[in-house]
Coordinates of C-alpha atoms in Angstrom, one line a residue:
M6 CA 0.4 -8.9 -19.8
P7 CA 2.5 -11.0 -17.7
E8 CA 6.4 -10.8 -19.2
P9 CA 7.3 -13.7 -21.1
Q10 CA 9.7 -16.8 -19.9
L11 CA 12.4 -18.6 -21.3
R12 CA 11.6 -21.9 -22.7
P13 CA 12.6 -24.9 -24.2
R14 CA 14.4 -24.9 -27.3
H15 CA 12.1 -26.6 -29.5
D16 CA 9.3 -23.7 -28.5
S17 CA 8.8 -21.4 -31.4
L18 CA 9.5 -18.8 -28.7
W19 CA 13.5 -19.1 -29.5
R20 CA 13.1 -17.6 -32.5
R21 CA 11.5 -14.4 -31.8
P22 CA 12.6 -11.3 -29.9
L23 CA 12.3 -11.9 -25.6
L24 CA 11.6 -8.4 -24.3
L25 CA 13.1 -8.0 -21.2
S26 CA 10.9 -5.8 -19.5
T27 CA 10.8 -2.5 -21.9
G28 CA 13.7 -3.9 -23.5
T29 CA 14.1 -5.6 -26.9
L30 CA 17.1 -8.0 -26.8
S31 CA 16.7 -11.1 -27.8
L32 CA 17.6 -14.5 -26.2
A33 CA 20.5 -14.9 -28.8
G34 CA 21.7 -11.5 -27.4
L35 CA 21.6 -12.4 -23.4
L36 CA 23.5 -15.5 -24.4
A37 CA 26.1 -14.2 -26.0
L38 CA 26.6 -11.5 -23.1
G39 CA 26.7 -14.1 -20.9
V40 CA 23.8 -12.7 -18.7
V41 CA 22.0 -16.5 -19.5
H42 CA 23.1 -19.9 -19.9
L43 CA 21.3 -23.0 -20.3
D44 CA 21.7 -26.8 -18.5
G45 CA 19.6 -29.5 -18.8
G46 CA 17.0 -28.6 -16.2
D47 CA 16.6 -27.7 -12.4
G48 CA 17.0 -31.1 -10.8
A49 CA 13.4 -31.3 -10.4
G50 CA 11.7 -33.2 -13.3
T51 CA 11.8 -30.5 -15.7
A52 CA 12.4 -31.7 -18.9
G53 CA 14.1 -29.6 -21.2
A54 CA 16.9 -26.7 -21.0
T55 CA 16.1 -24.1 -18.6
A56 CA 17.9 -20.3 -18.5
R57 CA 20.2 -19.3 -16.0
T58 CA 22.3 -16.3 -15.1
P59 CA 26.1 -17.9 -14.4
W60 CA 26.1 -15.4 -10.9
A61 CA 23.3 -17.9 -9.4
A62 CA 26.3 -20.2 -7.9
E63 CA 27.2 -16.6 -6.3
L64 CA 23.9 -16.5 -4.4
P65 CA 23.9 -16.7 -0.9
W66 CA 21.7 -20.0 -0.7
P67 CA 20.3 -21.4 2.8
R68 CA 22.9 -23.6 4.4
E69 CA 20.3 -26.2 4.8
G70 CA 16.8 -26.9 3.2
Q71 CA 16.2 -25.8 0.1
A72 CA 15.5 -22.8 -2.4
A73 CA 15.0 -22.0 -5.8
V74 CA 15.0 -18.4 -7.4
G75 CA 13.5 -16.8 -10.4
I76 CA 13.3 -13.4 -12.3
N77 CA 10.1 -12.7 -14.6
G78 CA 11.5 -11.9 -18.1
V79 CA 14.7 -13.1 -17.5
G80 CA 14.4 -16.8 -16.5
D81 CA 15.2 -19.1 -13.7
L82 CA 18.4 -18.5 -11.5
G83 CA 18.8 -21.8 -10.0
S84 CA 17.8 -24.4 -7.3
H85 CA 19.7 -25.4 -4.6
G86 CA 19.5 -28.1 -2.2
P87 CA 18.1 -31.4 -2.8
Q88 CA 14.6 -31.1 -4.3
T89 CA 12.9 -34.1 -2.5
P90 CA 9.6 -33.1 -1.3
V91 CA 9.3 -31.8 2.6
P92 CA 6.3 -30.6 4.4
I93 CA 5.6 -27.3 3.4
A94 CA 3.1 -25.9 6.2
S95 CA 1.1 -22.9 5.4
V96 CA 2.3 -22.3 2.0
T97 CA 0.2 -24.4 1.1
K98 CA -2.4 -21.6 1.0
V99 CA -1.3 -19.9 -2.0
M100 CA -2.7 -23.1 -4.0
T101 CA -5.5 -23.1 -2.1
A102 CA -6.2 -19.3 -2.9
Y103 CA -4.9 -20.0 -6.7
V104 CA -7.7 -22.4 -6.9
I105 CA -10.6 -20.3 -5.2
L106 CA -9.6 -17.4 -7.4
R107 CA -9.6 -19.5 -10.9
D108 CA -12.9 -21.0 -9.4
H109 CA -14.3 -17.3 -8.6
P110 CA -12.4 -14.4 -10.1
L111 CA -12.5 -11.4 -8.7
R112 CA -13.1 -8.3 -10.8
D113 CA -11.1 -5.4 -10.4
G114 CA -12.0 -4.1 -6.6
G115 CA -14.6 -6.3 -6.2
S116 CA -15.5 -8.6 -3.1
G117 CA -17.2 -11.5 -4.6
P118 CA -19.6 -13.3 -3.4
G119 CA -20.5 -13.3 0.2
I120 CA -20.0 -16.6 2.1
T121 CA -21.3 -17.8 5.7
V122 CA -19.3 -18.9 8.2
D123 CA -20.5 -22.3 9.4
Q124 CA -20.0 -23.9 12.6
R125 CA -17.3 -25.9 11.8
A126 CA -15.3 -22.8 10.9
A127 CA -16.0 -21.0 14.1
D128 CA -15.7 -24.1 16.5
E129 CA -11.9 -24.4 15.1
S130 CA -11.5 -20.8 15.5
V131 CA -10.9 -21.4 19.5
S132 CA -8.2 -24.2 18.3
G133 CA -4.8 -23.5 20.5
V134 CA -2.5 -25.9 18.4
E135 CA -2.8 -24.4 14.9
S136 CA -3.2 -20.8 13.4
T137 CA -6.8 -19.5 13.2
V138 CA -9.1 -16.5 12.9
P139 CA -11.4 -15.4 15.2
L140 CA -14.7 -16.1 13.3
E141 CA -18.7 -16.5 14.1
R142 CA -21.4 -19.2 13.2
G143 CA -23.8 -17.4 10.6
Q144 CA -21.1 -14.5 10.0
R145 CA -21.6 -13.2 5.5
L146 CA -17.7 -12.4 4.9
S147 CA -16.8 -11.7 0.7
E148 CA -14.6 -14.0 -0.7
R149 CA -12.0 -11.3 -0.9
R150 CA -12.2 -10.7 2.9
L151 CA -12.2 -14.6 3.7
L152 CA -8.5 -14.7 1.4
E153 CA -7.3 -11.9 3.5
L154 CA -8.0 -13.8 6.5
M155 CA -6.4 -16.9 5.4
L156 CA -3.1 -15.3 3.5
V157 CA -2.6 -12.5 5.9
P158 CA -2.7 -13.4 9.2
S159 CA -2.6 -17.4 8.3
G160 CA -6.1 -18.5 9.3
N161 CA -6.3 -22.4 8.9
N162 CA -9.9 -22.6 9.6
V163 CA -10.9 -19.8 6.7
A164 CA -8.8 -22.0 4.3
R165 CA -10.7 -25.1 5.2
L166 CA -14.1 -23.1 5.1
L167 CA -13.4 -21.7 1.5
A168 CA -12.4 -25.1 0.4
R169 CA -15.9 -26.1 2.0
W170 CA -17.2 -23.5 -0.2
D171 CA -15.9 -23.9 -3.4
A172 CA -16.1 -27.7 -3.9
G173 CA -18.6 -29.0 -1.0
S174 CA -15.6 -30.9 0.7
E175 CA -12.0 -30.6 1.8
E176 CA -11.5 -33.7 0.6
A177 CA -13.4 -32.6 -3.0
F178 CA -11.2 -29.5 -2.8
V179 CA -7.6 -31.3 -2.4
K180 CA -8.5 -33.2 -5.7
K181 CA -9.0 -29.6 -7.3
M182 CA -5.1 -28.9 -5.7
N183 CA -4.0 -31.7 -6.5
R184 CA -5.2 -31.4 -10.4
A185 CA -3.9 -27.7 -10.5
A186 CA -0.7 -28.7 -9.4
D187 CA -0.3 -31.5 -12.3
A188 CA -1.4 -28.7 -14.3
L189 CA 1.3 -26.5 -13.6
G190 CA 4.2 -29.0 -14.0
M191 CA 4.4 -29.7 -10.2
N192 CA 5.5 -33.2 -10.7
R193 CA 6.7 -33.4 -6.7
T194 CA 3.9 -32.1 -5.1
T195 CA 1.6 -33.4 -3.4
Y196 CA -1.9 -31.8 -1.4
T197 CA -3.6 -33.6 1.5
G198 CA -5.7 -30.5 2.8
A199 CA -6.2 -27.2 2.4
S200 CA -4.5 -25.2 5.1
G201 CA -1.2 -26.8 4.9
F202 CA -1.5 -28.5 8.9
E203 CA -1.0 -31.8 7.8
P204 CA 2.7 -32.9 7.5
T205 CA 1.4 -35.2 4.5
T206 CA 1.3 -32.2 2.2
T207 CA 5.0 -31.9 1.1
S208 CA 6.6 -30.4 -2.0
T209 CA 9.9 -29.0 -3.3
A210 CA 11.0 -25.2 -3.9
A211 CA 11.6 -26.0 -7.5
D212 CA 7.6 -27.1 -8.0
Q213 CA 6.2 -24.0 -5.6
L214 CA 8.1 -21.3 -8.0
K215 CA 6.0 -22.5 -10.8
L216 CA 3.0 -22.0 -9.0
A217 CA 4.8 -18.7 -7.2
R218 CA 4.8 -17.4 -11.0
Q219 CA 1.3 -18.2 -12.3
V220 CA -0.3 -17.1 -9.2
M221 CA 1.5 -13.8 -8.8
R222 CA -0.4 -13.1 -12.5
V223 CA -3.4 -12.5 -10.7
K224 CA -4.0 -8.9 -9.6
A225 CA -6.8 -9.7 -6.8
F226 CA -4.2 -12.1 -5.0
R227 CA -0.9 -9.5 -5.2
T228 CA -2.8 -7.0 -3.8
V229 CA -4.0 -9.1 -0.7
V230 CA -0.6 -10.6 0.0
S231 CA 1.0 -7.4 -0.3
K232 CA -1.2 -6.2 2.7
P233 CA 0.7 -5.8 5.8
R234 CA -2.4 -6.5 8.2
T235 CA -6.1 -6.9 8.3
T236 CA -8.4 -6.9 11.2
V237 CA -10.7 -9.4 13.1
P238 CA -14.2 -9.3 11.5
G239 CA -16.7 -7.2 13.2
S240 CA -13.8 -5.6 15.3
S241 CA -11.0 -3.2 15.0
R242 CA -8.3 -5.6 16.2
T243 CA -5.8 -6.0 14.3
L244 CA -4.4 -9.1 13.0
P245 CA -0.3 -8.6 11.4
N246 CA 0.6 -10.0 8.2
T247 CA 2.9 -13.2 9.5
N248 CA 5.0 -12.8 6.7
T249 CA 7.8 -9.9 8.1
L250 CA 9.9 -10.1 5.2
L251 CA 7.6 -7.5 3.7
D252 CA 9.5 -4.6 5.6
T253 CA 12.2 -4.9 3.5
P254 CA 12.0 -2.6 0.3
G255 CA 10.0 -3.8 -2.9
V256 CA 8.7 -6.9 -1.0
V257 CA 5.3 -7.8 -2.4
G258 CA 4.5 -11.2 -1.1
I259 CA 4.0 -13.9 -0.7
K260 CA 3.9 -16.4 2.2
T261 CA 4.8 -18.1 5.1
G262 CA 4.5 -21.1 6.6
S263 CA 5.9 -22.6 10.0
S264 CA 5.7 -26.2 11.7
T265 CA 8.1 -28.6 13.5
P266 CA 8.0 -31.0 10.7
A267 CA 8.5 -28.3 8.1
G268 CA 10.6 -25.8 9.7
G269 CA 10.4 -22.4 8.2
A270 CA 9.0 -22.0 4.6
L271 CA 8.4 -18.6 2.7
M272 CA 7.5 -18.1 -0.8
W273 CA 8.6 -14.4 -1.7
A274 CA 8.4 -11.7 -4.6
V275 CA 10.1 -8.4 -4.3
T276 CA 10.6 -6.0 -7.2
V277 CA 14.0 -5.2 -8.5
P278 CA 15.1 -2.4 -10.8
D279 CA 17.6 -3.0 -13.4
G280 CA 20.7 -0.3 -14.2
R281 CA 18.1 1.8 -16.1
G282 CA 15.5 1.9 -13.3
R283 CA 13.0 -0.7 -15.1
E284 CA 11.2 -3.1 -12.2
H285 CA 11.5 -6.9 -12.6
L286 CA 9.5 -9.2 -10.5
A287 CA 11.8 -11.7 -8.3
L288 CA 10.3 -14.5 -6.7
G289 CA 12.0 -17.0 -4.6
V290 CA 10.7 -20.0 -2.0
V291 CA 13.0 -21.1 0.9
L292 CA 11.8 -24.4 2.4
H293 CA 12.8 -26.9 5.4
Q294 CA 14.6 -24.0 7.5
R295 CA 15.6 -25.4 11.0
A296 CA 13.0 -28.7 10.7
G297 CA 12.5 -30.3 13.8
T298 CA 13.1 -27.1 16.2
S299 CA 9.8 -24.9 16.9
P300 CA 8.1 -23.1 14.3
Q301 CA 9.1 -19.8 15.6
E302 CA 13.3 -20.9 15.3
G303 CA 11.8 -22.0 11.8
L304 CA 10.8 -18.4 10.9
I305 CA 14.0 -16.8 11.9
A306 CA 15.9 -19.1 9.5
V307 CA 13.9 -19.0 6.5
F308 CA 13.7 -15.0 7.2
D309 CA 17.1 -14.6 7.4
S310 CA 17.4 -16.8 4.7
S311 CA 15.1 -15.0 2.1
R312 CA 16.4 -11.7 3.2
A313 CA 19.9 -12.4 1.8
L314 CA 18.9 -14.0 -1.7
V315 CA 16.3 -10.7 -1.9
E316 CA 19.3 -8.4 -1.1
A317 CA 21.7 -10.2 -3.2
V318 CA 19.1 -10.7 -6.2
R319 CA 18.8 -7.1 -6.1
H320 CA 22.5 -6.1 -6.3
R321 CA 22.9 -8.6 -8.8
M322 CA 20.4 -7.4 -11.2
S323 CA 21.0 -4.1 -11.1
A324 CA 24.9 -4.7 -12.3
T325 CA 24.1 -7.4 -14.8
E326 CA 21.3 -5.1 -16.4
A327 CA 24.0 -2.2 -16.3
A328 CA 26.7 -4.3 -18.0
L329 CA 24.1 -5.4 -20.7
A330 CA 23.1 -1.9 -21.2
A331 CA 26.8 -0.9 -21.8
D332 CA 28.0 -4.0 -23.8
A333 CA 24.6 -3.6 -25.9
G334 CA 25.9 -0.1 -26.8
E335 CA 22.2 1.4 -25.2
A336 CA 22.6 4.8 -23.5
K337 CA 21.5 5.2 -20.3
P338 CA 18.7 7.8 -20.1

């Protein structure tokens, strides 16, 4: 089961113990020890108080663009930069995968139904202006395989193929994406395509963090985004994951995005140990890095910014939890 999230004060969960991984410290205890404090929201239109760590201000936030970070079972660490909608490029594919897996869940280890590659997806494979994956008309590929080809090497043609398969047309699928965003409280997000190729698909780091929390509860999704590589269908040729942050210890996903309008964009997930060796899942989103330059320059910038955040969260989580254990009188194993 997913770890519980801190909720607004009117929620009845405020009267129940909050479990930190396998710990049993209540929210009141966390507040008393200074591990979290409350403020009036994340600047992204979310009503109610939000739990945050006092060391959020000390995180190495990117100098440009925007970012948001949270830890499952602890709460939001905060957001940085103007939370105004910006193009998110291929980070869009996270919502595409979320809707596909919601409509067509994959059982443990299952591949799902077979999907036939249509002429349009095959024709788009040879595009020289966007990220695509080689496909041939008539190929029969499983849902899981297509999710890999969409999320690992970031195939735009695969995203649009999955959208047509699910909803009959990409336009109909986009309506599903926007309804899903509304349901998750992503009030500053607008999807206009399934792949992110269109610069009119815009969102904020705080909104995308809400999606990251939800989609990382899905085992099939977690398995796919953690893969370092996949192969071209019908070939042994390797397609590496565009997310080179996976080389960083503990990182288990999630998705890159890059274009001249969007700059570099990245939704990431990393397991961070506390002072007692228990693991927590930290999630982050960094957007609009070096926008207006080349996609390559944007990716370099977003990887640098994200790597710095990952390392800082890892260090701070360990130190905070160690202090928490000592203050609570809990002996380390």
